[in-house]
Amino acid sequence: MSSLPALLDTVLGVVLVVLGLSAALVAVRLLRGPSGLDRLVALDVLVAEFLVGLVVYIALTGDSSLVPVVVAISLVGFLGSTTVARFVRRGTGR
Amino acid sequence: MNEPGTDAQGPAPPDTAGLLRRAVPVVWLVLVWVLLWGTFSWANVLGGLVVALVVLTLFPLPPAPGRGWVRPLAALRLVARFAADLAVSSVQVAVQSLQAVRPGPEIRSSVIAVRLASSSEFVMAMIVEMLSLVPGSVVIEARPEQRTIYAHVLDADDDAAVAAFRARVARLEADLVAALGRPTAPHTEETV
Amino acid sequence: MSALRAAPPPDPDGTLGVVLDAVGTVSIVLGAVLTLVASVGLLSLPDVLSRMHAATKPQVLGLLLVVIGGALHLRTSVDVWMLVLVGAFQLVTAPVTAHVVGRLAHRGDGVRSDLLHVDELVDSADETDPGPDSPETDEDGDDGAEGRGDRAGAGSAHRPQRAAGRSRDGRNGSSPGGSLDSGE
């Protein structure tokens, strides 16, 4: 029973690795995406995964000073996505 | 602050109810402000009040969605069904994503028009919001004049799936209207 | 259970803390698995709109699960409320992005029409805000929408006029993104 917290920490570490792997997959779509909208969707997912990674890191370390960063990114990411959507359509619509 | 609410309806609304309804967004904004600071103190509440009033004066909200208050039981049922929908659809889309890795016929979808029974723009906005939150359906066009929304539904490959989606939207709308405490058939021209 | 209560671990959180940590970790793992599958779907699904369905998962349920897990880990801190706010913000903002992107994708060629079973948006003309890529048709798009499931017919006499007035506004005014790529 005493090893359970250590086990949980290990699991969280594995989760971080999994998140890095999925971010790499998203980056493939980001680089390859045929249209600008593909890249935009990929970027959106990348922001979401970054948020997830930050929360996991917070849970792992118990360091709650990063929480305001999470709040800020969740808002700025939304603004960025919707703004970029407009410009994507204007520029490289294909 | 008072202009956008008062000129929305012809006759002057009863004062207490109108004031209460206009106070709802202020309360929400103050709540968000206090949550952002993390601690409850009177300085935070007062600061939040100032910020909320300034924001609502500079960016006035459209008139309140309707009379009456949220019915707690119906709202709980709505939230529970939405959560179940979210979980089920997430698993479905996950399975479909994994199946798409294997070579084979690519997944087919549909763009489905659904005509809503309610004329309220608020109900429409909530339906669009909830449909877009659930994986597997994204509302790509909404036309309040025709009460019609157009949704892209993943894996809606035959007419049965299209009919099922329409039934899902109708059930969602009925739940939503029940939660908002309004009759299903709109009998007043309060919106649009 | 009695064995757990009889021998509390030495850490200050106690058994309850460990249990909460475990539940939070399970929640985080579920969210991470959803995120990974969504990334796979982003690569494997055929067109922009289909990929957006995969993208909805990490943004909504994945992030919610992870935020719940993080809040369970941080349970004593005041910052838990901020994590709740993150979840709420995401619930409010994710549909907006999805709608904007989906709308643009359908107007451009982000949708492979050979993969659509039915496309009822093409059947009815876009009259309120004509897109750049869909040529404007003069026939009233109301007909297509009126035909099916007219459950509430009250007030339909006023609607065409209102729609016409709105469409004139849309054509004269600057419809977003509409004017610039007309040369494509």
CSV table of C-alpha atoms in Angstrom, one decimal, chain B residues 3 19 60 84 101 113 151 179:
chain,number,residue,atom,x,y,z
B,3,GLU,CA,-31.2,50.9,-22.1
B,19,LEU,CA,-34.0,43.9,-12.5
B,60,PRO,CA,-24.2,45.0,-23.3
B,84,ALA,CA,-23.8,10.4,-21.2
B,101,VAL,CA,-6.2,3.6,-39.7
B,113,ALA,CA,-30.6,20.1,-41.9
B,151,ALA,CA,-24.9,19.8,-38.8
B,179,ALA,CA,-35.0,22.8,-18.3
